[in-house]
Amino acid sequence: MKPWFYPTLAVIGIVLLLITSFYAIMGYVMGPNIRIGTIDVQKVTAESLTGKEYRDEITAKYNEIGEKIKIAREQKNQQREFELNREFDQFVKDKNDQFAKVMNKKVSEIAKKKKLKAVFPSNLVNYAGKVVDITQETIEGLE
């Protein structure tokens, strides 16, 4: 046998296992009594009080760091400018993660109350029967 045969066979086996697992899970989730929820994450972020608070914090940090970046550019200090950009990117990532946790907790509560099997972002669902939109309830829950 060629030296590439067994690793290739292992990769094919793993891919087949993943594909069959995906269809098995989807078969369970998409059973006859399925109730799927959708949520417009951008709308929740834009309209909920909690989302606005997180955006305001990010904007304040942007303004603060923007001034520091401007000074670093004037001083032609590229290293400091890079560090400030990285600091801001990390701040935004942390704030987005915090908001996602808060929002996901609320989505989970609503999904359990409505007995939904799954909740997907509405921009990922092209078509599904029996879909329940929980966007407005999530917005109200994050007030």
CSV table of C-alpha atoms in Angstrom, one decimal, residues 4-141:
chain,number,residue,atom,x,y,z
A,4,TRP,CA,-0.7,8.1,1.8
A,5,PHE,CA,-3.5,5.5,1.7
A,6,TYR,CA,-4.3,5.2,5.5
A,7,PRO,CA,-4.2,8.9,6.3
A,8,THR,CA,-6.5,9.5,3.3
A,9,LEU,CA,-8.8,6.8,4.4
A,10,ALA,CA,-8.9,8.2,7.9
A,11,VAL,CA,-9.8,11.7,6.6
A,12,ILE,CA,-12.6,10.3,4.4
A,13,GLY,CA,-13.9,8.3,7.4
A,14,ILE,CA,-13.9,11.5,9.5
A,15,VAL,CA,-15.7,13.5,6.8
A,16,LEU,CA,-18.3,10.8,6.4
A,17,LEU,CA,-18.8,10.6,10.2
A,18,LEU,CA,-19.3,14.4,10.4
A,19,ILE,CA,-21.8,14.4,7.5
A,20,THR,CA,-23.9,11.5,9.0
A,21,SER,CA,-23.7,13.2,12.4
A,22,PHE,CA,-25.0,16.4,10.9
A,23,TYR,CA,-27.9,14.7,9.2
A,24,ALA,CA,-28.7,12.7,12.3
A,25,ILE,CA,-28.8,15.9,14.4
A,26,MET,CA,-30.9,17.7,11.8
A,27,GLY,CA,-33.2,14.8,11.6
A,28,TYR,CA,-33.8,15.1,15.3
A,29,VAL,CA,-34.2,18.8,15.2
A,30,MET,CA,-36.3,18.9,12.1
A,31,GLY,CA,-38.7,16.2,13.4
A,32,PRO,CA,-42.5,16.4,12.7
A,33,ASN,CA,-43.3,18.6,15.8
A,34,ILE,CA,-40.5,21.0,15.2
A,35,ARG,CA,-40.7,24.6,16.3
A,36,ILE,CA,-37.9,26.8,15.1
A,37,GLY,CA,-37.2,30.3,16.3
A,38,THR,CA,-35.5,33.1,14.4
A,39,ILE,CA,-34.0,36.3,15.7
A,40,ASP,CA,-32.8,39.5,14.0
A,41,VAL,CA,-29.5,40.0,15.9
A,42,GLN,CA,-28.8,43.4,14.3
A,43,LYS,CA,-32.2,44.7,15.2
A,44,VAL,CA,-31.8,43.5,18.8
A,45,THR,CA,-28.4,45.1,19.0
A,46,ALA,CA,-29.7,48.4,17.5
A,47,GLU,CA,-33.0,48.7,19.4
A,48,SER,CA,-32.5,47.1,22.8
A,49,LEU,CA,-31.5,49.2,25.8
A,50,THR,CA,-28.7,46.8,26.6
A,51,GLY,CA,-27.4,46.8,23.0
A,52,LYS,CA,-27.4,50.6,23.0
A,53,GLU,CA,-25.5,50.7,26.3
A,54,TYR,CA,-22.8,48.4,24.8
A,55,ARG,CA,-22.6,50.5,21.6
A,56,ASP,CA,-22.3,53.7,23.7
A,57,GLU,CA,-19.4,52.1,25.6
A,58,ILE,CA,-17.7,51.1,22.4
A,59,THR,CA,-18.2,54.6,20.9
A,60,ALA,CA,-16.7,56.2,24.1
A,61,LYS,CA,-13.7,54.0,23.9
A,62,TYR,CA,-13.4,54.7,20.2
A,63,ASN,CA,-13.3,58.4,20.9
A,64,GLU,CA,-10.8,58.0,23.7
A,65,ILE,CA,-8.4,55.8,21.7
A,66,GLY,CA,-9.0,57.9,18.5
A,67,GLU,CA,-7.4,60.9,20.2
A,68,LYS,CA,-4.4,58.8,21.4
A,69,ILE,CA,-4.0,57.3,17.9
A,70,LYS,CA,-4.1,60.8,16.4
A,71,ILE,CA,-1.2,61.8,18.8
A,72,ALA,CA,0.7,58.7,17.9
A,73,ARG,CA,0.4,59.5,14.2
A,74,GLU,CA,1.6,63.0,14.7
A,75,GLN,CA,4.6,61.6,16.6
A,76,LYS,CA,5.0,59.0,13.8
A,77,ASN,CA,5.0,56.3,16.5
A,78,GLN,CA,3.7,53.3,14.5
A,79,GLN,CA,4.3,50.9,17.3
A,80,ARG,CA,2.1,52.9,19.7
A,81,GLU,CA,-0.6,53.3,17.0
A,82,PHE,CA,-0.6,49.5,16.4
A,83,GLU,CA,-0.9,48.8,20.1
A,84,LEU,CA,-3.8,51.3,20.4
A,85,ASN,CA,-5.6,49.7,17.5
A,86,ARG,CA,-5.1,46.3,19.0
A,87,GLU,CA,-6.3,47.5,22.4
A,88,PHE,CA,-9.5,48.9,20.7
A,89,ASP,CA,-10.1,45.7,18.7
A,90,GLN,CA,-9.8,43.6,21.9
A,91,PHE,CA,-12.1,46.0,23.7
A,92,VAL,CA,-14.7,45.6,21.0
A,93,LYS,CA,-14.4,41.9,20.9
A,94,ASP,CA,-14.8,41.7,24.7
A,95,LYS,CA,-17.9,43.9,24.6
A,96,ASN,CA,-19.4,41.9,21.8
A,97,ASP,CA,-18.8,38.7,23.7
A,98,GLN,CA,-20.4,40.2,26.8
A,99,PHE,CA,-23.4,41.3,24.9
A,100,ALA,CA,-23.7,38.0,23.1
A,101,LYS,CA,-23.7,36.2,26.5
A,102,VAL,CA,-26.5,38.5,27.8
A,103,MET,CA,-28.5,38.1,24.6
A,104,ASN,CA,-28.0,34.4,24.4
A,105,LYS,CA,-29.2,33.9,28.0
A,106,LYS,CA,-32.4,35.9,27.1
A,107,VAL,CA,-32.9,34.0,23.9
A,108,SER,CA,-32.5,30.7,25.8
A,109,GLU,CA,-35.2,31.8,28.3
A,110,ILE,CA,-37.6,32.8,25.6
A,111,ALA,CA,-36.9,29.6,23.6
A,112,LYS,CA,-37.6,27.4,26.6
A,113,LYS,CA,-40.8,29.3,27.4
A,114,LYS,CA,-42.0,28.9,23.8
A,115,LYS,CA,-40.8,25.3,23.6
A,116,LEU,CA,-38.6,26.0,20.5
A,117,LYS,CA,-36.1,23.2,19.5
A,118,ALA,CA,-33.7,25.7,17.9
A,119,VAL,CA,-33.2,29.4,17.4
A,120,PHE,CA,-31.2,30.7,14.4
A,121,PRO,CA,-30.3,34.2,13.2
A,122,SER,CA,-32.9,35.3,10.7
A,123,ASN,CA,-30.3,36.1,8.1
A,124,LEU,CA,-29.2,32.4,8.0
A,125,VAL,CA,-32.7,31.0,7.4
A,126,ASN,CA,-33.9,31.2,3.9
A,127,TYR,CA,-37.0,29.2,4.5
A,128,ALA,CA,-38.5,27.1,7.2
A,129,GLY,CA,-42.0,26.1,8.1
A,130,LYS,CA,-43.4,26.8,11.5
A,131,VAL,CA,-40.9,29.6,12.3
A,132,VAL,CA,-41.4,31.8,15.4
A,133,ASP,CA,-39.7,35.2,15.3
A,134,ILE,CA,-38.5,36.1,18.9
A,135,THR,CA,-36.8,39.3,18.0
A,136,GLN,CA,-39.2,41.7,19.6
A,137,GLU,CA,-39.5,39.6,22.8
A,138,THR,CA,-35.7,39.6,23.0
A,139,ILE,CA,-35.6,43.4,22.6
A,140,GLU,CA,-38.2,43.8,25.3
A,141,GLY,CA,-36.3,41.4,27.6
